[in-house]
mmCIF file with all atom_site columns, C-alpha atoms in Angstrom:
data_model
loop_
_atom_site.group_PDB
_atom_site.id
_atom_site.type_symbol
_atom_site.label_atom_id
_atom_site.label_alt_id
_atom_site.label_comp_id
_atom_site.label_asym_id
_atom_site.label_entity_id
_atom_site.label_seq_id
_atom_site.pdbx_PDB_ins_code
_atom_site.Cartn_x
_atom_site.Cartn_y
_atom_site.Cartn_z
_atom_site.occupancy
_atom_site.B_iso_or_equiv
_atom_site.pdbx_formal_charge
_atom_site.auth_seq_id
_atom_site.auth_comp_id
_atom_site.auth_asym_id
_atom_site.auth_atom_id
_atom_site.pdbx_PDB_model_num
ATOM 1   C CA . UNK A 1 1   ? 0.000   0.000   0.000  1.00 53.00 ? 1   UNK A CA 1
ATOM 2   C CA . UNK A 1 2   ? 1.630   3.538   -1.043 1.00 65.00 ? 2   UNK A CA 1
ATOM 3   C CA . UNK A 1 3   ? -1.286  5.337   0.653  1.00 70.00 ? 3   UNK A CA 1
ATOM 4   C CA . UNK A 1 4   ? -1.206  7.025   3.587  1.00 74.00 ? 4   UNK A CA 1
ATOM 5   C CA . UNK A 1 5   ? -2.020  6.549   6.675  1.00 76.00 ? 5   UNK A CA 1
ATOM 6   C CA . UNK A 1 6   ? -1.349  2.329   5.849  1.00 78.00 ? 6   UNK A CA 1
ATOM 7   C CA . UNK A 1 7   ? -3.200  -0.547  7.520  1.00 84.00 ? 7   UNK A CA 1
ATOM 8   C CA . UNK A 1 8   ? -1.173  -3.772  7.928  1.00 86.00 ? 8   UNK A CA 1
ATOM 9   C CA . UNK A 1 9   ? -2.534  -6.934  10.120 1.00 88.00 ? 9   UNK A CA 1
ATOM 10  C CA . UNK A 1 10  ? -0.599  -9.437  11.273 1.00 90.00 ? 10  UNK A CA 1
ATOM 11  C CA . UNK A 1 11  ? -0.786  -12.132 13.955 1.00 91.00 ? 11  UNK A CA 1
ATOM 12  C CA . UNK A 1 12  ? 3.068   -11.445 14.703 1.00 92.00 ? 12  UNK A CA 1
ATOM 13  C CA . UNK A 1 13  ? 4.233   -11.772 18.436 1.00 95.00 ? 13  UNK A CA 1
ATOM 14  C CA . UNK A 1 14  ? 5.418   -8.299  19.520 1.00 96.00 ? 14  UNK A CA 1
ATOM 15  C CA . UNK A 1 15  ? 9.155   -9.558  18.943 1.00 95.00 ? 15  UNK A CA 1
ATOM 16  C CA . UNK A 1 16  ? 9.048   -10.203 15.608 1.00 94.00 ? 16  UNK A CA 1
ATOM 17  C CA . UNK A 1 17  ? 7.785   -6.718  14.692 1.00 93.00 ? 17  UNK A CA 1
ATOM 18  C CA . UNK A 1 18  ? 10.382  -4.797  12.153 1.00 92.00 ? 18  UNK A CA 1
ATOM 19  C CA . UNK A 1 19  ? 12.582  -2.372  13.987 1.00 93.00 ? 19  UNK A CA 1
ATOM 20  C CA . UNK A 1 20  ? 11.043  0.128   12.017 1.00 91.00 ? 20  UNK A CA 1
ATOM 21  C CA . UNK A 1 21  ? 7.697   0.085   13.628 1.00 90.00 ? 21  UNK A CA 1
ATOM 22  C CA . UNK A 1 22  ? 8.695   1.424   16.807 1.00 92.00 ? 22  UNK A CA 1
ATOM 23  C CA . UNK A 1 23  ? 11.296  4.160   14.803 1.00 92.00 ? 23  UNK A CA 1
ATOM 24  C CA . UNK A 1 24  ? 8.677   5.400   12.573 1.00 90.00 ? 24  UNK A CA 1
ATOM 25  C CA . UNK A 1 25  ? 6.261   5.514   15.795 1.00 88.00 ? 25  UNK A CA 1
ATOM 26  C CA . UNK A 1 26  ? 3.605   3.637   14.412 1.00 92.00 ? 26  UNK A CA 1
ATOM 27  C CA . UNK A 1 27  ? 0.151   3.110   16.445 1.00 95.00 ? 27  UNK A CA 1
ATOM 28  C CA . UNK A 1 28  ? -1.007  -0.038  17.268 1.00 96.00 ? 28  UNK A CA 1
ATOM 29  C CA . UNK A 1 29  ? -4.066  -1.660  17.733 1.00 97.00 ? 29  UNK A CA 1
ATOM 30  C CA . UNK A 1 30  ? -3.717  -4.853  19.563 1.00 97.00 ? 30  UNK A CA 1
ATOM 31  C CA . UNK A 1 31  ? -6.718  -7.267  20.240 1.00 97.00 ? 31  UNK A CA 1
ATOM 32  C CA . UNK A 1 32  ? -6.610  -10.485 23.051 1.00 98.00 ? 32  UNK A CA 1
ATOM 33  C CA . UNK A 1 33  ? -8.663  -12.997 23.601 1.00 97.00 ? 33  UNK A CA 1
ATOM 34  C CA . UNK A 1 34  ? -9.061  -15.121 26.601 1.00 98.00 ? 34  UNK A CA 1
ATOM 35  C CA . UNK A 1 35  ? -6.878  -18.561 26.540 1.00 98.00 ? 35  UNK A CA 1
ATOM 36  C CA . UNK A 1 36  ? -9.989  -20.530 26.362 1.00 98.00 ? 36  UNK A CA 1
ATOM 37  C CA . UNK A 1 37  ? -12.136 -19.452 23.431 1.00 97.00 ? 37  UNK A CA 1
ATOM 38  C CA . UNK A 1 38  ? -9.314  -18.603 21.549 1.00 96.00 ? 38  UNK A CA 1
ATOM 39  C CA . UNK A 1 39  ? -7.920  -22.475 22.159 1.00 97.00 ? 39  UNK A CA 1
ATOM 40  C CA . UNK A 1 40  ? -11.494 -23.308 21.031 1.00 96.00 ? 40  UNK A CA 1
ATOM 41  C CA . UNK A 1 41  ? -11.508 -20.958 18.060 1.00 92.00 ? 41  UNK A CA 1
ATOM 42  C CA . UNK A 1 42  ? -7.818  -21.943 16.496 1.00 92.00 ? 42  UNK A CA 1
ATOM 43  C CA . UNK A 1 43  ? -8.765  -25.640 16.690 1.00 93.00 ? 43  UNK A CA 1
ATOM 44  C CA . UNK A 1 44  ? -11.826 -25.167 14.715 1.00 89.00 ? 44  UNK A CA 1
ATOM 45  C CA . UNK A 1 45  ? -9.518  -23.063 12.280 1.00 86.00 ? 45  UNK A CA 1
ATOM 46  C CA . UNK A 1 46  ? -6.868  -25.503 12.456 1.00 85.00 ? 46  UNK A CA 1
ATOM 47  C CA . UNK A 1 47  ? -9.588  -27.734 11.371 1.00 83.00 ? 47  UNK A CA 1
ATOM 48  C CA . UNK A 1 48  ? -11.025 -26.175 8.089  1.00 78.00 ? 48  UNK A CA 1
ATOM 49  C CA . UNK A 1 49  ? -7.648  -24.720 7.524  1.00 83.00 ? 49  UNK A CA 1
ATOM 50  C CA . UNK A 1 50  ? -5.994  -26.658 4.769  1.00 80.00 ? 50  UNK A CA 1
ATOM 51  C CA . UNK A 1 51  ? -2.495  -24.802 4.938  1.00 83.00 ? 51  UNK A CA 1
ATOM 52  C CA . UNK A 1 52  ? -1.871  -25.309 9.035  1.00 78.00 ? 52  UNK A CA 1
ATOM 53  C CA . UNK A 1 53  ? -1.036  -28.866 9.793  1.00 76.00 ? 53  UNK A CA 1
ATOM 54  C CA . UNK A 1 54  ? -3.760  -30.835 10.754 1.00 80.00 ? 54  UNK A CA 1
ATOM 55  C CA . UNK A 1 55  ? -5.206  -30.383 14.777 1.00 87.00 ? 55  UNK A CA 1
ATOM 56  C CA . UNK A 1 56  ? -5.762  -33.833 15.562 1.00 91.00 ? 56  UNK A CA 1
ATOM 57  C CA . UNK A 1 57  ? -8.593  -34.157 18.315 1.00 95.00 ? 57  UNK A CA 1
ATOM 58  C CA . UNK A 1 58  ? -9.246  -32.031 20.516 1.00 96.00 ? 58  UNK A CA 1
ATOM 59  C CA . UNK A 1 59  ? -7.667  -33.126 23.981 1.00 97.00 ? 59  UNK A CA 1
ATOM 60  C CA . UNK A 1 60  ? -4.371  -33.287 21.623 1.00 96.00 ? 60  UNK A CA 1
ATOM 61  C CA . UNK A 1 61  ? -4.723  -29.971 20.014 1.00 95.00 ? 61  UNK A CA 1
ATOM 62  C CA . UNK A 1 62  ? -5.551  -28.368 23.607 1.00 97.00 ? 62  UNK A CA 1
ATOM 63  C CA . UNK A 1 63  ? -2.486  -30.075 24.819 1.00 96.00 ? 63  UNK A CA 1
ATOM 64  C CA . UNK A 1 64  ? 0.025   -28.397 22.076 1.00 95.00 ? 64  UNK A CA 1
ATOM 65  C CA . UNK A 1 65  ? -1.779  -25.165 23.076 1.00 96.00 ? 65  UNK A CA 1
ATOM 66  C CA . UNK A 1 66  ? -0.786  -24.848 26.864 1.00 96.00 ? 66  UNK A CA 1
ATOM 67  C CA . UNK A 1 67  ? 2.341   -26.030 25.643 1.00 96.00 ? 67  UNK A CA 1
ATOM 68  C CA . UNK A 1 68  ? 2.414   -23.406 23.129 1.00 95.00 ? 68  UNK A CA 1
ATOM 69  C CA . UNK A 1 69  ? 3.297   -25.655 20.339 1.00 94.00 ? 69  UNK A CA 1
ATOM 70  C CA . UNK A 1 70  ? 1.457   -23.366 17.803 1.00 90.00 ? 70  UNK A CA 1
ATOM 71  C CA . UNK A 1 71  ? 2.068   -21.731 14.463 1.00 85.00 ? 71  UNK A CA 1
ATOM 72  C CA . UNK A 1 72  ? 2.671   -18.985 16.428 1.00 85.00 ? 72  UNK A CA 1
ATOM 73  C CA . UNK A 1 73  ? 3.753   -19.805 19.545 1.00 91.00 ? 73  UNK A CA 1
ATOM 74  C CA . UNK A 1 74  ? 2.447   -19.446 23.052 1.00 96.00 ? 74  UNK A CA 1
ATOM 75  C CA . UNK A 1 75  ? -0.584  -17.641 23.732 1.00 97.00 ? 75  UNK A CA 1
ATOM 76  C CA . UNK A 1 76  ? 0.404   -16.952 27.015 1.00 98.00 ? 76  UNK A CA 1
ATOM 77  C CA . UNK A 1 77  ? 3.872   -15.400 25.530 1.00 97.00 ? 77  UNK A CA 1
ATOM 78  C CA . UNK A 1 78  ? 2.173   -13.616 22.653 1.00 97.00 ? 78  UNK A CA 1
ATOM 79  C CA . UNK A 1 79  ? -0.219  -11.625 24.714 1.00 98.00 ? 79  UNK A CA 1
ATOM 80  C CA . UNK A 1 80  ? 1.950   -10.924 28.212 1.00 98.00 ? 80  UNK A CA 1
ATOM 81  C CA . UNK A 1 81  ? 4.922   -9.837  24.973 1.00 97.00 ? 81  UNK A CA 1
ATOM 82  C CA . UNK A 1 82  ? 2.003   -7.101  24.261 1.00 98.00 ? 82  UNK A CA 1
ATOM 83  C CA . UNK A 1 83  ? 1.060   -6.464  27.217 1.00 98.00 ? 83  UNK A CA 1
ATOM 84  C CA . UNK A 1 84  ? 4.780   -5.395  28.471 1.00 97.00 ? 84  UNK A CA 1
ATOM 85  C CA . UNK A 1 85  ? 5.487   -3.692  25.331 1.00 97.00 ? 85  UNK A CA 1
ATOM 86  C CA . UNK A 1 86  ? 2.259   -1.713  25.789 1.00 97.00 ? 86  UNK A CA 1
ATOM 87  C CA . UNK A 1 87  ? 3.016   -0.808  29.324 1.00 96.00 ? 87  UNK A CA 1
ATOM 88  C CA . UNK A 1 88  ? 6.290   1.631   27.970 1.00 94.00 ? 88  UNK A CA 1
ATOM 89  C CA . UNK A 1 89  ? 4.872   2.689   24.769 1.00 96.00 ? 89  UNK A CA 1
ATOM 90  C CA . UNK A 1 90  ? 1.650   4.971   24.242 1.00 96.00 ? 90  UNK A CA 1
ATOM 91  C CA . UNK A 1 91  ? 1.539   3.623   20.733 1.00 96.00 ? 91  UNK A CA 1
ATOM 92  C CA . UNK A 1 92  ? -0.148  0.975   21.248 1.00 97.00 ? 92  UNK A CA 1
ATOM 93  C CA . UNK A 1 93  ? -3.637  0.054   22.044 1.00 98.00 ? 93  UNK A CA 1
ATOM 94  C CA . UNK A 1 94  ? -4.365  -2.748  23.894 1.00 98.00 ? 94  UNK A CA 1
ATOM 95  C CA . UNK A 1 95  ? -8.453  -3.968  23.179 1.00 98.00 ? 95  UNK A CA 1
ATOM 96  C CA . UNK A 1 96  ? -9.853  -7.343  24.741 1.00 98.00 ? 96  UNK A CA 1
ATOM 97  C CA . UNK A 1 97  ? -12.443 -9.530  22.748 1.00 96.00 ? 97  UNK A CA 1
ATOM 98  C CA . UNK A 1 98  ? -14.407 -9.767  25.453 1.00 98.00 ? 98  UNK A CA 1
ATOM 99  C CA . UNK A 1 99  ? -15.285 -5.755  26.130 1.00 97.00 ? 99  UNK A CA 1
ATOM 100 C CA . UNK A 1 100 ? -15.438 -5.426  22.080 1.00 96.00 ? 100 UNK A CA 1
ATOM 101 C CA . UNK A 1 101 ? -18.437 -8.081  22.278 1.00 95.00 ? 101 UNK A CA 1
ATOM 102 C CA . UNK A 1 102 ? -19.626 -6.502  25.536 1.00 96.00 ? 102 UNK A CA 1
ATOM 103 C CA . UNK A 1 103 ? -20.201 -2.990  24.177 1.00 96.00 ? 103 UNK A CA 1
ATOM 104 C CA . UNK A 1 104 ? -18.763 -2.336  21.112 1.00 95.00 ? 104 UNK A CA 1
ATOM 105 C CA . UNK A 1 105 ? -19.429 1.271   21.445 1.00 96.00 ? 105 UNK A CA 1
ATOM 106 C CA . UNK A 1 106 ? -17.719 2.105   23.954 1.00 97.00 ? 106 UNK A CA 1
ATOM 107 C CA . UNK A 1 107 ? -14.201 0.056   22.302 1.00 97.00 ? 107 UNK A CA 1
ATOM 108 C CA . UNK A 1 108 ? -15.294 2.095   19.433 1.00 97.00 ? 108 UNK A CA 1
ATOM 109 C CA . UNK A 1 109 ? -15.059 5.100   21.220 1.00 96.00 ? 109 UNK A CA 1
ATOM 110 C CA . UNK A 1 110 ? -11.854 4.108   22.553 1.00 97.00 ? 110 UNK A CA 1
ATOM 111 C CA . UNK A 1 111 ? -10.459 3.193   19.128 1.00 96.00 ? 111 UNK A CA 1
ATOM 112 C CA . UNK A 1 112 ? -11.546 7.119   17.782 1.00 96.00 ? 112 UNK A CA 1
ATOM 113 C CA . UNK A 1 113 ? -9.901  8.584   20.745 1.00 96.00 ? 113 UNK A CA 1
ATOM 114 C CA . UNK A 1 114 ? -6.168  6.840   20.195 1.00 97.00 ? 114 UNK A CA 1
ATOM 115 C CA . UNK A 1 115 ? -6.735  7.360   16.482 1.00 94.00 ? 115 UNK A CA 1
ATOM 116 C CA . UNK A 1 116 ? -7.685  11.079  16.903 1.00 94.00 ? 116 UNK A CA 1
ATOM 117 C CA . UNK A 1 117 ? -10.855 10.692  15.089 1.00 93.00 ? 117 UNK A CA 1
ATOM 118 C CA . UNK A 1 118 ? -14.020 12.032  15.397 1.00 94.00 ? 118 UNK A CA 1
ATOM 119 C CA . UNK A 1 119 ? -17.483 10.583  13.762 1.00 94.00 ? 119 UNK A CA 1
ATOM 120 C CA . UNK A 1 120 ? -20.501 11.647  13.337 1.00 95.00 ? 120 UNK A CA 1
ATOM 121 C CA . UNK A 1 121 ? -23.268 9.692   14.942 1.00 95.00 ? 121 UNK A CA 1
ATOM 122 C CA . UNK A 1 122 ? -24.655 8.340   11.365 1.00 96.00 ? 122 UNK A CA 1
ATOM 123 C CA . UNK A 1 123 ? -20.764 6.782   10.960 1.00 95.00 ? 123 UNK A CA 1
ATOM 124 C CA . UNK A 1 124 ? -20.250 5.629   14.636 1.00 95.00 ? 124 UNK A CA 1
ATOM 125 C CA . UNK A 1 125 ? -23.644 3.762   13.692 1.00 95.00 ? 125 UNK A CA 1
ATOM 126 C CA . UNK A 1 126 ? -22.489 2.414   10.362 1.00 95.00 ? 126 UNK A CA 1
ATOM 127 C CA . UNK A 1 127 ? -18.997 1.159   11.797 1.00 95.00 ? 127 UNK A CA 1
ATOM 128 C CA . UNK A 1 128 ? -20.718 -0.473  14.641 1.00 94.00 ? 128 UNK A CA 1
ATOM 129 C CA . UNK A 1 129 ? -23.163 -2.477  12.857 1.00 93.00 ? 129 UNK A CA 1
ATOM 130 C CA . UNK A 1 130 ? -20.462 -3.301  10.270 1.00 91.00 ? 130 UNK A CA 1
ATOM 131 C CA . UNK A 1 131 ? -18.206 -4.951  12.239 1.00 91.00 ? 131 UNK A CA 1
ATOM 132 C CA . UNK A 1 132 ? -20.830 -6.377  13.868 1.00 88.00 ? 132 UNK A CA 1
ATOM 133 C CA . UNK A 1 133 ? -19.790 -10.960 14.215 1.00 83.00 ? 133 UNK A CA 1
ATOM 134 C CA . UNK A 1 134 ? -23.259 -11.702 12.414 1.00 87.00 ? 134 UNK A CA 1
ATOM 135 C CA . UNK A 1 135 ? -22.236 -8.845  9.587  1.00 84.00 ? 135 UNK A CA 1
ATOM 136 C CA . UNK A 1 136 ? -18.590 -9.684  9.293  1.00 82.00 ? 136 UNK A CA 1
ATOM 137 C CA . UNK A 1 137 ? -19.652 -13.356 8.809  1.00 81.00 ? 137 UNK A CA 1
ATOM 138 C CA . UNK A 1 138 ? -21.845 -12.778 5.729  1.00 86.00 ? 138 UNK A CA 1
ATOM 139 C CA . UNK A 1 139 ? -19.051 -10.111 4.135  1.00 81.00 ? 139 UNK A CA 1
ATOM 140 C CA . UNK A 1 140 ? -16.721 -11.776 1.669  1.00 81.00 ? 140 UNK A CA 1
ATOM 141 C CA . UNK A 1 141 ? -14.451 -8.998  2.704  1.00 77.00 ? 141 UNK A CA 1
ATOM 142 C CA . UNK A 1 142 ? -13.945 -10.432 6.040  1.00 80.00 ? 142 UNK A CA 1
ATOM 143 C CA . UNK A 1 143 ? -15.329 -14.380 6.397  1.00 69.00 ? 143 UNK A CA 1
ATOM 144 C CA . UNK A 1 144 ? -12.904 -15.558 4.139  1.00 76.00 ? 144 UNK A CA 1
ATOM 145 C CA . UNK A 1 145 ? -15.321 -17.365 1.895  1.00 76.00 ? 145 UNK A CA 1
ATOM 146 C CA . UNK A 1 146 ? -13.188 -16.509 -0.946 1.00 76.00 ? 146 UNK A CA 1
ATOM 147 C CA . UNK A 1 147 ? -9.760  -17.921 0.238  1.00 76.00 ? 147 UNK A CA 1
ATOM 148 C CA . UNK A 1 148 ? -9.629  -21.304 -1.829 1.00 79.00 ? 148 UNK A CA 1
ATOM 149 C CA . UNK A 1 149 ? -6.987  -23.225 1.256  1.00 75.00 ? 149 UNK A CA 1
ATOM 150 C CA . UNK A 1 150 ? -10.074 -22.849 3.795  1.00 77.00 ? 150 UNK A CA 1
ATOM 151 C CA . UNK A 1 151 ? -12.712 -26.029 3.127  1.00 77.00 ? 151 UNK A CA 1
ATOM 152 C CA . UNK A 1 152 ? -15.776 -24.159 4.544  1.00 70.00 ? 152 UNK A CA 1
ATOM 153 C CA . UNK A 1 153 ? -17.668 -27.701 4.590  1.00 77.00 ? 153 UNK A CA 1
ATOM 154 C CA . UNK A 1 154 ? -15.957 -28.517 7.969  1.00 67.00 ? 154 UNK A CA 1
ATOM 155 C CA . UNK A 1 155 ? -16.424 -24.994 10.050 1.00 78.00 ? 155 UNK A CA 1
ATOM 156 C CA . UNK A 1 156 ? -16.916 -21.752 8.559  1.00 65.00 ? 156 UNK A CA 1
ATOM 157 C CA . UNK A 1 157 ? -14.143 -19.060 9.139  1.00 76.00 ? 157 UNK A CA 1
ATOM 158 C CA . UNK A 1 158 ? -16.274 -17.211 10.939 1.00 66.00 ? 158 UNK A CA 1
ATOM 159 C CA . UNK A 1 159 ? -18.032 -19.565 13.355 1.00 78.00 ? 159 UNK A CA 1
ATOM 160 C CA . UNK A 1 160 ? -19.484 -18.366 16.309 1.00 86.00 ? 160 UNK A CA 1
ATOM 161 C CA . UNK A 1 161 ? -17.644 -15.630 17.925 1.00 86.00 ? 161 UNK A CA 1
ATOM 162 C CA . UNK A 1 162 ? -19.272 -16.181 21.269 1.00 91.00 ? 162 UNK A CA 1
ATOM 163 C CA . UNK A 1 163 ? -17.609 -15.453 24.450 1.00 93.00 ? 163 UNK A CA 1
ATOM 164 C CA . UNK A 1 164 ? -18.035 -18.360 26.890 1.00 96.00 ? 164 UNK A CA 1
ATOM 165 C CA . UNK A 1 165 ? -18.027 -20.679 24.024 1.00 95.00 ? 165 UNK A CA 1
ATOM 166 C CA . UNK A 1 166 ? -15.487 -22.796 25.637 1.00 97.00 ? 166 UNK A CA 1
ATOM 167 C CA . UNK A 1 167 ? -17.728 -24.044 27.943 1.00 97.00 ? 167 UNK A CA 1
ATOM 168 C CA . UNK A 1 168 ? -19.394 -26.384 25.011 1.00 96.00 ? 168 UNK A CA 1
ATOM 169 C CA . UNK A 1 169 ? -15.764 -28.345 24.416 1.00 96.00 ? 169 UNK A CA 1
ATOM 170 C CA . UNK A 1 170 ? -13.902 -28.383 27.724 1.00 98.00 ? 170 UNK A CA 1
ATOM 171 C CA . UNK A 1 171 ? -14.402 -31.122 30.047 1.00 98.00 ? 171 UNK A CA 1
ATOM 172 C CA . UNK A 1 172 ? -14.905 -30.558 33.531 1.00 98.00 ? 172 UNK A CA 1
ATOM 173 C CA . UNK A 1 173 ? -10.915 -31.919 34.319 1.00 98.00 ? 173 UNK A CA 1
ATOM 174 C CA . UNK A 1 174 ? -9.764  -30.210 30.884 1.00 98.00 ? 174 UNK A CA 1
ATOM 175 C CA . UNK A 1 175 ? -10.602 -27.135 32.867 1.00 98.00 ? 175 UNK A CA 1
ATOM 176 C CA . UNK A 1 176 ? -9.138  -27.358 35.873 1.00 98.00 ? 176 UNK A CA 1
ATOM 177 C CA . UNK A 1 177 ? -5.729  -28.533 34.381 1.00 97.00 ? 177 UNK A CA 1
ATOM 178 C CA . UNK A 1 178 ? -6.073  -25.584 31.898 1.00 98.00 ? 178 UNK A CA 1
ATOM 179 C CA . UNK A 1 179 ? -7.067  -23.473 35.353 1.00 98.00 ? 179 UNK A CA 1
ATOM 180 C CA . UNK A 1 180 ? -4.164  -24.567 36.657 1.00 97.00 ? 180 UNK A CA 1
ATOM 181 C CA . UNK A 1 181 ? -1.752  -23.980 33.846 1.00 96.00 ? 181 UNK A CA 1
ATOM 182 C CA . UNK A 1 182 ? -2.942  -20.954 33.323 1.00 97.00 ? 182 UNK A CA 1
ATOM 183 C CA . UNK A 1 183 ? -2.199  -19.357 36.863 1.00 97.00 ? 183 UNK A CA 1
ATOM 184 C CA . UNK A 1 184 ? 1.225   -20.405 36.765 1.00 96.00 ? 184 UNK A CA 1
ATOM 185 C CA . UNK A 1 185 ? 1.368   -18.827 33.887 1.00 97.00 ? 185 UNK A CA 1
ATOM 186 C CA . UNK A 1 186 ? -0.179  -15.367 34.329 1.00 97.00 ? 186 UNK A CA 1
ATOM 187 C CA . UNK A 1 187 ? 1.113   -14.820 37.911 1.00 95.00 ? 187 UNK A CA 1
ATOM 188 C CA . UNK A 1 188 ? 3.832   -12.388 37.216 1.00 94.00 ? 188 UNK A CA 1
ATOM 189 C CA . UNK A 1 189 ? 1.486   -9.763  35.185 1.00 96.00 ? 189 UNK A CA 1
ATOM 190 C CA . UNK A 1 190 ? -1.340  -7.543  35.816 1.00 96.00 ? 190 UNK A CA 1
ATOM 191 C CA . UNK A 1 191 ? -3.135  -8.873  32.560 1.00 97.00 ? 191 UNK A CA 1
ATOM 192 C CA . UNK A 1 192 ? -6.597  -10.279 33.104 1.00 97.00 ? 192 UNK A CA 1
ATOM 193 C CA . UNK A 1 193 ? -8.957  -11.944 31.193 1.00 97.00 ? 193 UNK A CA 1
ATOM 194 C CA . UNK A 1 194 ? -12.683 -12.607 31.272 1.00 96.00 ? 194 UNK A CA 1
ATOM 195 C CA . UNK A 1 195 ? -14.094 -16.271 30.351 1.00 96.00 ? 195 UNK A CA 1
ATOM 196 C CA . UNK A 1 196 ? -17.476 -15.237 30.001 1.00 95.00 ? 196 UNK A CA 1
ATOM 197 C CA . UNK A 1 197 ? -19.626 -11.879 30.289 1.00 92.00 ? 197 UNK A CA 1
#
C-alpha cells in the first residue's frame, strides 16, 4: 500500500515486529482474547484450515496449546509480549475480545480517541453495525469465503464468535488442568482476562 495513513494486520508476536515500527512511531491496535475461546476458536480453524497442519482431536490440540506448540507460539507469551510492550509505549492500544463483544461502542469510542478521530453519529452507527460478528460473517471482505486453502464444509471461518463458548468443548478436568496452567502462567502480570460476560 503507497497510501497514507497504511493498515497492515498481522498475527506477529510483539518480537518479531520490524525495527522500524517502533522508529517510525507507528500506532497499534492490539486485540486479546481469553486462553480458552481462543484455544477453542484456532482448533476449529486448524480444522477447516488446509495450509496449518492438521489439529488432531481435541484433547491433543488443547495439549500443544498450553504447551504453546502453535504456528505462532504461546498464547500466554504472545499476549503478556504485548502487554509489556504496551506498558512503555503509548503507541499501542491494547483492546480485549471480550469488552469489544460486551459494548462495542464504547471500544469504538476508545479506538476514535487513540486514532484522533471524530465521527458523526450516522458513521459511529455504520462502523458499529459493520463490524458487527453476524455482519462480518456474511461479508466476503472479512469471512474468508473466498480464500480457496479454507474447506468451509468442515467450520466456517467465521463460526461463532461467542464469548463463553469454551464451555461447550472443555471437560470438567480439561478445565481445571487448563485453570491450573494458566495461573502459573499469568502470575507475574497484571493482565486479566474474562471467560465469560
Amino acid at each position: 500500500m503507497t497510501s497514507s495513513p497504511r493498515l497492515i494486520k498481522t498475527h506477529f508476536p510483539v518480537q518479531f515486529l520490524p525495527k522500524s515500527f517502533w522508529e517510525q512511531k507507528c500506532r497499534i491496535i492490539y486485540v486479546a482474547r481469553n486462553s480458552k475461546d481462543n484455544a477453542v476458536s484456532y482448533f476449529h480453524f486448524d480444522r477447516m484450515n488446509m495450509v496449518e497442519p492438521e489439529p488432531g482431536d481435541w484433547p491433543s490440540f488443547l495439549q500443544r496449546f498450553q504447551e504453546g506448540k502453535m504456528v505462532f507460539g504461546s498464547w500466554y507469551d504472545h499476549v503478556k509480549g504485548w502487554w509489556e510492550k504496551k506498558q512503555a509505549n503509548p503507541k499501542i492500544l491494547y483492546l480485549m475480545y471480550e469488552d469489544l463483544a460486551e459494548d462495542m461502542g464504547r471500544e469504538l469510542d476508545r479506538v476514535c480517541s487513540f486514532l484522533g478521530l471524530s465521527l458523526t453519529e450516522e458513521e459511529r452507527c455504520k462502523v458499529i453495525e459493520g463490524v458487527g460478528f453476524d455482519a462480518m460473517k456474511k461479508n466476503s471482505m472479512t469471512n474468508y469465503s473466498t480464500i480457496k486453502v479454507m474447506d468451509f464444509k468442515i467450520s466456517p471461518f467465521m463460526r461463532k464468535g461467542k464469548v463463553g463458548d469454551w464451555k461447550n468443548h472443555f471437560t470438567v478436568s480439561q478445565n481445571e488442568q487448563f485453570d491450573k496452567e494458566y495461573q502459573k502462567k499469568m502470575t507475574h502480570t497484571t493482565l486479566r482476562f474474562r471467560t465469560e460476560i
